[in-house]
PDB file of C-alpha atoms and ligand atoms in Angstrom:
ATOM      1  CA  MET A   1    -176.391  76.169-105.875  1.00 46.00           C
ATOM      2  CA  SER A   2    -178.131  79.547-105.423  1.00 45.00           C
ATOM      3  CA  SER A   3    -179.373  81.382-102.375  1.00 46.00           C
ATOM      4  CA  LEU A   4    -182.798  83.013-102.161  1.00 49.00           C
ATOM      5  CA  ASN A   5    -181.516  86.361-103.370  1.00 48.00           C
ATOM      6  CA  GLY A   6    -179.990  84.730-106.399  1.00 50.00           C
ATOM      7  CA  GLU A   7    -176.368  85.095-105.322  1.00 55.00           C
ATOM      8  CA  ARG A   8    -174.093  82.133-105.738  1.00 54.00           C
ATOM      9  CA  GLU A   9    -173.279  80.524-102.428  1.00 74.00           C
ATOM     10  CA  PHE A  10    -170.437  78.335-103.543  1.00 91.00           C
ATOM     11  CA  ARG A  11    -167.512  80.274-104.853  1.00 96.00           C
ATOM     12  CA  ILE A  12    -164.098  79.284-106.118  1.00 97.00           C
ATOM     13  CA  ASN A  13    -160.842  81.063-106.908  1.00 98.00           C
ATOM     14  CA  ILE A  14    -159.535  81.293-110.464  1.00 98.00           C
ATOM     15  CA  ALA A  15    -155.825  81.793-111.137  1.00 98.00           C
ATOM     16  CA  ILE A  16    -154.733  83.079-114.550  1.00 98.00           C
ATOM     17  CA  ASP A  17    -151.011  83.177-115.302  1.00 97.00           C
ATOM     18  CA  GLY A  18    -148.958  83.739-118.398  1.00 96.00           C
ATOM     19  CA  PRO A  19    -146.444  86.031-120.088  1.00 94.00           C
ATOM     20  CA  ALA A  20    -146.891  89.751-120.845  1.00 89.00           C
ATOM     21  CA  GLY A  21    -149.524  90.620-123.426  1.00 88.00           C
ATOM     22  CA  ALA A  22    -151.254  87.227-123.495  1.00 91.00           C
ATOM     23  CA  GLY A  23    -154.540  89.027-122.790  1.00 90.00           C
ATOM     24  CA  LYS A  24    -154.797  87.897-119.167  1.00 94.00           C
ATOM     25  CA  SER A  25    -156.188  91.101-117.699  1.00 92.00           C
ATOM     26  CA  THR A  26    -158.866  91.681-120.357  1.00 92.00           C
ATOM     27  CA  VAL A  27    -159.998  88.081-120.088  1.00 95.00           C
ATOM     28  CA  ALA A  28    -159.803  87.962-116.288  1.00 96.00           C
ATOM     29  CA  ARG A  29    -161.898  91.128-116.017  1.00 94.00           C
ATOM     30  CA  LYS A  30    -164.506  89.653-118.339  1.00 95.00           C
ATOM     31  CA  VAL A  31    -164.674  86.311-116.513  1.00 96.00           C
ATOM     32  CA  ALA A  32    -164.987  88.144-113.186  1.00 95.00           C
ATOM     33  CA  ARG A  33    -167.889  90.177-114.555  1.00 93.00           C
ATOM     34  CA  GLN A  34    -169.611  87.044-115.917  1.00 94.00           C
ATOM     35  CA  LEU A  35    -169.394  85.268-112.563  1.00 94.00           C
ATOM     36  CA  SER A  36    -169.869  88.394-110.396  1.00 93.00           C
ATOM     37  CA  TYR A  37    -166.436  87.753-108.928  1.00 95.00           C
ATOM     38  CA  VAL A  38    -163.724  90.221-107.900  1.00 94.00           C
ATOM     39  CA  TYR A  39    -160.883  90.782-110.356  1.00 94.00           C
ATOM     40  CA  VAL A  40    -157.392  91.156-108.872  1.00 95.00           C
ATOM     41  CA  ASP A  41    -154.648  92.440-111.191  1.00 95.00           C
ATOM     42  CA  THR A  42    -151.438  91.499-109.363  1.00 97.00           C
ATOM     43  CA  GLY A  43    -149.233  92.997-112.103  1.00 97.00           C
ATOM     44  CA  ALA A  44    -150.715  96.398-111.195  1.00 97.00           C
ATOM     45  CA  MET A  45    -149.397  95.951-107.665  1.00 97.00           C
ATOM     46  CA  TYR A  46    -145.843  95.275-108.911  1.00 98.00           C
ATOM     47  CA  ARG A  47    -146.190  98.237-111.258  1.00 97.00           C
ATOM     48  CA  ALA A  48    -147.370 100.577-108.475  1.00 98.00           C
ATOM     49  CA  VAL A  49    -144.380  99.708-106.301  1.00 98.00           C
ATOM     50  CA  THR A  50    -142.035 100.137-109.285  1.00 98.00           C
ATOM     51  CA  TRP A  51    -143.537 103.549-110.078  1.00 98.00           C
ATOM     52  CA  ASP A  52    -142.816 104.653-106.525  1.00 98.00           C
ATOM     53  CA  MET A  53    -139.246 103.300-106.566  1.00 98.00           C
ATOM     54  CA  LEU A  54    -138.540 105.180-109.796  1.00 98.00           C
ATOM     55  CA  ASN A  55    -139.930 108.378-108.244  1.00 97.00           C
ATOM     56  CA  GLN A  56    -137.772 107.857-105.198  1.00 97.00           C
ATOM     57  CA  ALA A  57    -134.753 107.057-107.399  1.00 98.00           C
ATOM     58  CA  ILE A  58    -134.254 103.738-105.592  1.00 98.00           C
ATOM     59  CA  ASP A  59    -132.509 101.247-107.891  1.00 98.00           C
ATOM     60  CA  ALA A  60    -133.618  97.592-107.944  1.00 98.00           C
ATOM     61  CA  GLU A  61    -130.007  96.604-107.184  1.00 97.00           C
ATOM     62  CA  ASN A  62    -130.302  98.282-103.790  1.00 98.00           C
ATOM     63  CA  GLU A  63    -132.511  95.667-102.139  1.00 97.00           C
ATOM     64  CA  THR A  64    -132.119  97.088 -98.648  1.00 97.00           C
ATOM     65  CA  ALA A  65    -133.407 100.486 -99.756  1.00 98.00           C
ATOM     66  CA  VAL A  66    -136.227  98.883-101.778  1.00 98.00           C
ATOM     67  CA  LEU A  67    -137.425  96.862 -98.800  1.00 98.00           C
ATOM     68  CA  GLU A  68    -137.112  99.788 -96.414  1.00 97.00           C
ATOM     69  CA  ARG A  69    -139.256 101.923 -98.704  1.00 97.00           C
ATOM     70  CA  MET A  70    -141.637  99.017 -99.276  1.00 96.00           C
ATOM     71  CA  ALA A  71    -142.372  98.820 -95.559  1.00 95.00           C
ATOM     72  CA  ALA A  72    -143.866 102.322 -95.756  1.00 94.00           C
ATOM     73  CA  LEU A  73    -146.037 101.612 -98.807  1.00 96.00           C
ATOM     74  CA  GLU A  74    -149.621 100.459 -98.965  1.00 95.00           C
ATOM     75  CA  VAL A  75    -150.914  99.123-102.285  1.00 95.00           C
ATOM     76  CA  GLU A  76    -154.675  98.952-102.702  1.00 94.00           C
ATOM     77  CA  LEU A  77    -156.846  97.741-105.575  1.00 93.00           C
ATOM     78  CA  VAL A  78    -160.163  99.556-105.444  1.00 90.00           C
ATOM     79  CA  PRO A  79    -163.160  98.731-107.631  1.00 80.00           C
ATOM     80  CA  GLY A  80    -164.176 101.904-109.527  1.00 74.00           C
ATOM     81  CA  GLU A  81    -166.881 102.886-112.026  1.00 72.00           C
ATOM     82  CA  ASP A  82    -164.496 102.544-114.953  1.00 72.00           C
ATOM     83  CA  GLY A  83    -162.764  99.426-113.671  1.00 77.00           C
ATOM     84  CA  GLN A  84    -160.259  98.769-110.960  1.00 87.00           C
ATOM     85  CA  ARG A  85    -158.265 101.719-109.594  1.00 93.00           C
ATOM     86  CA  VAL A  86    -154.806 101.334-108.096  1.00 96.00           C
ATOM     87  CA  ARG A  87    -153.926 103.384-105.027  1.00 96.00           C
ATOM     88  CA  LEU A  88    -150.502 103.697-103.533  1.00 97.00           C
ATOM     89  CA  SER A  89    -150.525 104.959 -99.954  1.00 95.00           C
ATOM     90  CA  GLY A  90    -153.793 106.732-100.747  1.00 94.00           C
ATOM     91  CA  VAL A  91    -152.706 108.257-104.102  1.00 95.00           C
ATOM     92  CA  ASP A  92    -154.417 107.092-107.317  1.00 96.00           C
ATOM     93  CA  VAL A  93    -151.665 105.872-109.695  1.00 97.00           C
ATOM     94  CA  THR A  94    -153.852 103.853-112.092  1.00 95.00           C
ATOM     95  CA  ASP A  95    -152.713 105.704-115.211  1.00 93.00           C
ATOM     96  CA  GLU A  96    -149.119 106.400-114.180  1.00 95.00           C
ATOM     97  CA  ILE A  97    -148.251 102.716-113.720  1.00 96.00           C
ATOM     98  CA  ARG A  98    -148.844 101.951-117.432  1.00 92.00           C
ATOM     99  CA  SER A  99    -145.920 104.154-118.564  1.00 91.00           C
ATOM    100  CA  LEU A 100    -143.086 102.670-120.604  1.00 89.00           C
ATOM    101  CA  ALA A 101    -140.629 103.586-117.836  1.00 94.00           C
ATOM    102  CA  VAL A 102    -142.532 101.315-115.441  1.00 96.00           C
ATOM    103  CA  SER A 103    -142.982  98.514-118.026  1.00 91.00           C
ATOM    104  CA  ARG A 104    -139.265  98.564-118.727  1.00 91.00           C
ATOM    105  CA  THR A 105    -138.139  98.216-115.108  1.00 95.00           C
ATOM    106  CA  VAL A 106    -140.889  96.328-113.260  1.00 96.00           C
ATOM    107  CA  SER A 107    -139.348  92.866-113.828  1.00 93.00           C
ATOM    108  CA  ARG A 108    -136.155  93.957-112.051  1.00 96.00           C
ATOM    109  CA  TYR A 109    -138.037  94.957-108.895  1.00 97.00           C
ATOM    110  CA  ALA A 110    -140.282  91.875-109.162  1.00 96.00           C
ATOM    111  CA  GLN A 111    -137.201  89.677-108.599  1.00 95.00           C
ATOM    112  CA  ILE A 112    -136.767  90.853-105.015  1.00 97.00           C
ATOM    113  CA  GLU A 113    -137.899  88.167-102.597  1.00 96.00           C
ATOM    114  CA  GLY A 114    -139.028  90.427 -99.733  1.00 96.00           C
ATOM    115  CA  LEU A 115    -141.040  92.583-102.108  1.00 97.00           C
ATOM    116  CA  ARG A 116    -142.759  89.509-103.569  1.00 97.00           C
ATOM    117  CA  ALA A 117    -143.466  88.130-100.093  1.00 96.00           C
ATOM    118  CA  LYS A 118    -145.274  91.302 -99.069  1.00 96.00           C
ATOM    119  CA  LEU A 119    -147.368  91.546-102.239  1.00 97.00           C
ATOM    120  CA  SER A 120    -148.152  87.797-102.295  1.00 97.00           C
ATOM    121  CA  SER A 121    -149.387  87.948 -98.737  1.00 96.00           C
ATOM    122  CA  ALA A 122    -151.708  90.888 -99.583  1.00 95.00           C
ATOM    123  CA  GLN A 123    -152.958  88.940-102.625  1.00 96.00           C
ATOM    124  CA  ARG A 124    -153.723  85.869-100.519  1.00 97.00           C
ATOM    125  CA  GLN A 125    -155.727  88.016 -98.121  1.00 96.00           C
ATOM    126  CA  MET A 126    -157.856  89.259-101.009  1.00 94.00           C
ATOM    127  CA  ALA A 127    -158.694  85.685-102.010  1.00 96.00           C
ATOM    128  CA  LEU A 128    -159.526  84.350 -98.547  1.00 96.00           C
ATOM    129  CA  ARG A 129    -163.269  84.661 -99.012  1.00 94.00           C
ATOM    130  CA  LYS A 130    -163.122  83.100-102.505  1.00 96.00           C
ATOM    131  CA  GLY A 131    -164.860  84.500-105.569  1.00 96.00           C
ATOM    132  CA  VAL A 132    -161.687  85.986-106.996  1.00 96.00           C
ATOM    133  CA  VAL A 133    -160.225  85.943-110.511  1.00 97.00           C
ATOM    134  CA  MET A 134    -156.549  86.778-110.036  1.00 97.00           C
ATOM    135  CA  ASP A 135    -154.053  87.241-112.834  1.00 97.00           C
ATOM    136  CA  GLY A 136    -150.262  87.368-112.720  1.00 97.00           C
ATOM    137  CA  ARG A 137    -147.206  85.182-113.170  1.00 95.00           C
ATOM    138  CA  ASP A 138    -147.120  83.021-110.022  1.00 96.00           C
ATOM    139  CA  ILE A 139    -150.745  82.820-108.939  1.00 98.00           C
ATOM    140  CA  GLY A 140    -151.357  79.112-109.648  1.00 97.00           C
ATOM    141  CA  THR A 141    -147.908  78.079-108.425  1.00 96.00           C
ATOM    142  CA  THR A 142    -147.231  80.267-105.381  1.00 96.00           C
ATOM    143  CA  VAL A 143    -149.936  82.750-104.404  1.00 98.00           C
ATOM    144  CA  LEU A 144    -153.002  80.502-104.682  1.00 98.00           C
ATOM    145  CA  PRO A 145    -151.707  76.943-105.212  1.00 97.00           C
ATOM    146  CA  ASP A 146    -155.143  75.676-104.097  1.00 97.00           C
ATOM    147  CA  ALA A 147    -157.112  77.700-106.647  1.00 98.00           C
ATOM    148  CA  GLU A 148    -159.888  75.491-108.001  1.00 98.00           C
ATOM    149  CA  VAL A 149    -159.313  76.619-111.606  1.00 98.00           C
ATOM    150  CA  LYS A 150    -155.850  77.391-112.951  1.00 98.00           C
ATOM    151  CA  ILE A 151    -155.220  78.727-116.423  1.00 98.00           C
ATOM    152  CA  PHE A 152    -151.916  79.331-118.186  1.00 97.00           C
ATOM    153  CA  MET A 153    -152.512  81.700-121.106  1.00 96.00           C
ATOM    154  CA  THR A 154    -149.967  81.982-123.878  1.00 94.00           C
ATOM    155  CA  ALA A 155    -149.692  83.435-127.390  1.00 95.00           C
ATOM    156  CA  THR A 156    -146.755  83.945-129.738  1.00 95.00           C
ATOM    157  CA  VAL A 157    -144.505  86.867-128.854  1.00 95.00           C
ATOM    158  CA  GLU A 158    -145.413  88.565-132.170  1.00 95.00           C
ATOM    159  CA  GLU A 159    -149.122  88.416-131.363  1.00 95.00           C
ATOM    160  CA  ARG A 160    -148.571  89.576-127.789  1.00 94.00           C
ATOM    161  CA  ALA A 161    -146.547  92.567-128.999  1.00 94.00           C
ATOM    162  CA  ARG A 162    -149.307  93.460-131.481  1.00 93.00           C
ATOM    163  CA  ARG A 163    -151.907  93.340-128.686  1.00 89.00           C
ATOM    164  CA  ARG A 164    -149.832  95.518-126.340  1.00 86.00           C
ATOM    165  CA  PHE A 165    -149.096  97.934-129.197  1.00 88.00           C
ATOM    166  CA  ARG A 166    -152.806  98.474-129.747  1.00 85.00           C
ATOM    167  CA  GLU A 167    -153.366  99.178-126.025  1.00 78.00           C
ATOM    168  CA  LEU A 168    -150.459 101.585-125.518  1.00 76.00           C
ATOM    169  CA  PRO A 169    -151.611 104.638-123.547  1.00 67.00           C
ATOM    170  CA  GLN A 170    -151.990 107.774-125.674  1.00 65.00           C
ATOM    171  CA  SER A 171    -149.425 109.530-123.544  1.00 61.00           C
ATOM    172  CA  GLY A 172    -147.182 110.798-126.295  1.00 67.00           C
ATOM    173  CA  GLU A 173    -144.580 108.114-125.592  1.00 70.00           C
ATOM    174  CA  THR A 174    -143.539 106.404-128.784  1.00 82.00           C
ATOM    175  CA  ILE A 175    -142.208 102.937-129.418  1.00 87.00           C
ATOM    176  CA  THR A 176    -142.157 100.829-132.567  1.00 91.00           C
ATOM    177  CA  LEU A 177    -143.819  97.428-132.775  1.00 93.00           C
ATOM    178  CA  GLU A 178    -140.418  95.764-133.255  1.00 95.00           C
ATOM    179  CA  GLN A 179    -138.992  97.512-130.190  1.00 94.00           C
ATOM    180  CA  LEU A 180    -142.041  96.505-128.142  1.00 92.00           C
ATOM    181  CA  GLU A 181    -141.624  92.885-129.258  1.00 95.00           C
ATOM    182  CA  ARG A 182    -137.978  92.932-128.132  1.00 95.00           C
ATOM    183  CA  GLU A 183    -138.897  94.465-124.773  1.00 93.00           C
ATOM    184  CA  ILE A 184    -141.682  91.932-124.169  1.00 93.00           C
ATOM    185  CA  ALA A 185    -139.330  89.043-124.997  1.00 94.00           C
ATOM    186  CA  GLU A 186    -136.764  90.487-122.595  1.00 92.00           C
ATOM    187  CA  ARG A 187    -139.341  90.917-119.810  1.00 90.00           C
ATOM    188  CA  ASP A 188    -140.569  87.322-120.331  1.00 91.00           C
ATOM    189  CA  SER A 189    -137.042  86.050-120.079  1.00 93.00           C
ATOM    190  CA  LEU A 190    -136.450  87.917-116.783  1.00 91.00           C
ATOM    191  CA  ASP A 191    -139.818  86.728-115.410  1.00 91.00           C
ATOM    192  CA  ARG A 192    -139.130  83.119-116.421  1.00 93.00           C
ATOM    193  CA  SER A 193    -135.575  82.951-115.148  1.00 93.00           C
ATOM    194  CA  ARG A 194    -135.828  84.688-111.779  1.00 92.00           C
ATOM    195  CA  GLU A 195    -135.089  82.557-108.721  1.00 91.00           C
ATOM    196  CA  VAL A 196    -138.170  83.436-106.682  1.00 91.00           C
ATOM    197  CA  SER A 197    -141.576  82.375-108.076  1.00 90.00           C
ATOM    198  CA  PRO A 198    -140.609  82.414-111.750  1.00 92.00           C
ATOM    199  CA  LEU A 199    -143.207  82.416-114.499  1.00 93.00           C
ATOM    200  CA  VAL A 200    -143.889  78.709-115.022  1.00 93.00           C
ATOM    201  CA  CYS A 201    -147.000  76.752-115.838  1.00 94.00           C
ATOM    202  CA  ALA A 202    -148.424  74.965-112.785  1.00 95.00           C
ATOM    203  CA  ASP A 203    -148.589  71.166-113.252  1.00 95.00           C
ATOM    204  CA  ASP A 204    -152.356  71.220-112.834  1.00 96.00           C
ATOM    205  CA  ALA A 205    -153.074  74.278-115.002  1.00 97.00           C
ATOM    206  CA  THR A 206    -155.073  74.229-118.232  1.00 97.00           C
ATOM    207  CA  VAL A 207    -152.952  75.717-121.012  1.00 96.00           C
ATOM    208  CA  LEU A 208    -154.738  78.040-123.426  1.00 96.00           C
ATOM    209  CA  ASP A 209    -152.823  79.193-126.500  1.00 95.00           C
ATOM    210  CA  THR A 210    -154.788  82.310-127.410  1.00 95.00           C
ATOM    211  CA  THR A 211    -152.856  83.278-130.554  1.00 95.00           C
ATOM    212  CA  HIS A 212    -155.845  82.520-132.763  1.00 95.00           C
ATOM    213  CA  MET A 213    -158.619  83.001-130.217  1.00 94.00           C
ATOM    214  CA  THR A 214    -160.766  86.076-129.571  1.00 93.00           C
ATOM    215  CA  ILE A 215    -161.123  87.561-126.092  1.00 92.00           C
ATOM    216  CA  ASP A 216    -164.709  86.291-125.925  1.00 95.00           C
ATOM    217  CA  GLU A 217    -163.672  82.749-126.867  1.00 96.00           C
ATOM    218  CA  VAL A 218    -161.003  82.659-124.163  1.00 96.00           C
ATOM    219  CA  ALA A 219    -163.287  84.177-121.517  1.00 97.00           C
ATOM    220  CA  ASP A 220    -166.081  81.725-122.382  1.00 96.00           C
ATOM    221  CA  ALA A 221    -163.689  78.765-122.180  1.00 96.00           C
ATOM    222  CA  ILE A 222    -162.532  79.822-118.699  1.00 97.00           C
ATOM    223  CA  ALA A 223    -166.056  80.610-117.480  1.00 96.00           C
ATOM    224  CA  HIS A 224    -167.123  77.164-118.700  1.00 96.00           C
ATOM    225  CA  LEU A 225    -164.321  75.453-116.754  1.00 97.00           C
ATOM    226  CA  ALA A 226    -165.260  77.506-113.694  1.00 97.00           C
ATOM    227  CA  GLU A 227    -168.987  76.667-113.938  1.00 95.00           C
ATOM    228  CA  ARG A 228    -168.110  72.973-114.245  1.00 95.00           C
ATOM    229  CA  GLU A 229    -165.927  73.152-111.154  1.00 95.00           C
ATOM    230  CA  ILE A 230    -168.583  75.070-109.191  1.00 94.00           C
ATOM    231  CA  ALA A 231    -171.218  72.485-110.151  1.00 93.00           C
ATOM    232  CA  GLN A 232    -168.946  69.602-109.112  1.00 92.00           C
ATOM    233  CA  LEU A 233    -167.743  71.068-105.836  1.00 89.00           C
ATOM    234  CA  GLY A 234    -170.793  73.088-104.773  1.00 81.00           C
TER     235      GLY A 234
HETATM  236  O1  LIG B   1    -149.154  91.767-115.846  1.00 51.05           O
HETATM  237  P1  LIG B   1    -148.218  92.960-116.054  1.00 51.05           P
HETATM  238  O2  LIG B   1    -147.542  92.972-117.387  1.00 51.05           O
HETATM  239  O3  LIG B   1    -148.883  94.264-115.717  1.00 51.05           O
HETATM  240  O4  LIG B   1    -147.078  92.718-114.943  1.00 51.05           O
HETATM  241  C1  LIG B   1    -146.008  93.602-114.789  1.00 51.05           C
HETATM  242  C2  LIG B   1    -144.779  92.875-114.272  1.00 51.05           C
HETATM  243  O5  LIG B   1    -144.981  92.486-112.922  1.00 51.05           O
HETATM  244  C3  LIG B   1    -144.351  91.616-115.011  1.00 51.05           C
HETATM  245  O6  LIG B   1    -143.326  91.845-115.932  1.00 51.05           O
HETATM  246  C4  LIG B   1    -143.827  90.699-113.944  1.00 51.05           C
HETATM  247  C5  LIG B   1    -144.380  91.227-112.663  1.00 51.05           C
HETATM  248  N1  LIG B   1    -145.369  90.339-112.045  1.00 51.05           N
HETATM  249  C6  LIG B   1    -144.886  89.318-111.257  1.00 51.05           C
HETATM  250  O7  LIG B   1    -143.684  89.121-111.151  1.00 51.05           O
HETATM  251  N2  LIG B   1    -145.771  88.526-110.588  1.00 51.05           N
HETATM  252  C7  LIG B   1    -147.082  88.706-110.707  1.00 51.05           C
HETATM  253  N3  LIG B   1    -147.933  87.923-110.029  1.00 51.05           N
HETATM  254  C8  LIG B   1    -147.592  89.736-111.535  1.00 51.05           C
HETATM  255  C9  LIG B   1    -146.694  90.525-112.214  1.00 51.05           C
END
């Protein structure tokens, strides 16, 4: 259904979950562009908080200190000309949060229940008006259990490491492909085994193994599912 100015009136929410390096963010961004929806990268929010905790030298073991600091932080995702920018209490940290130091520690902070509660609540707010493509680990299960389309994207750990290796920031930090593969496997294991909102496939999610698929193929498959849902519900 379309309004007079051509904008879609009926909008849905799309949840995309899966392990690190499955291609979620690239695909989610593309689907959002195709549907003129808003892309929400929830991993960036966990990364921004982790970056701050590392700067403040607050260890993930010290939950009280983490939550106290968390209460003073504001994480914002702001659409920018070259994609989404991440602001932490007003400071742009978009590039900083991709560092290896953050990637290596984020899963430890992401296990803290109070931290997850605060970020999940902010994420739900962003999806209230619908028209959101949100990617993460617990979107279809916990953050947006009513999302009209739920996708669980996977790929072999070898392929995911290769993809992440190609996207590593040119920051002078070095890591071998084998080391990256080990670190991704370790992060997956922490994300899957944590007590609060672990990485699991929602019962009603469509599973997409993207090992042998291109970004465009995955994005088209999701956009197709979304269009079908919009046509049925709208
Ligand atoms: O998507 P990413 O690799 O940038 O996410 C970074 C980390 O944040 C990931 O290892 C687990 C955590 N995360 C989470 O626990 N829940 C989410 N919804 C998104 C990310």
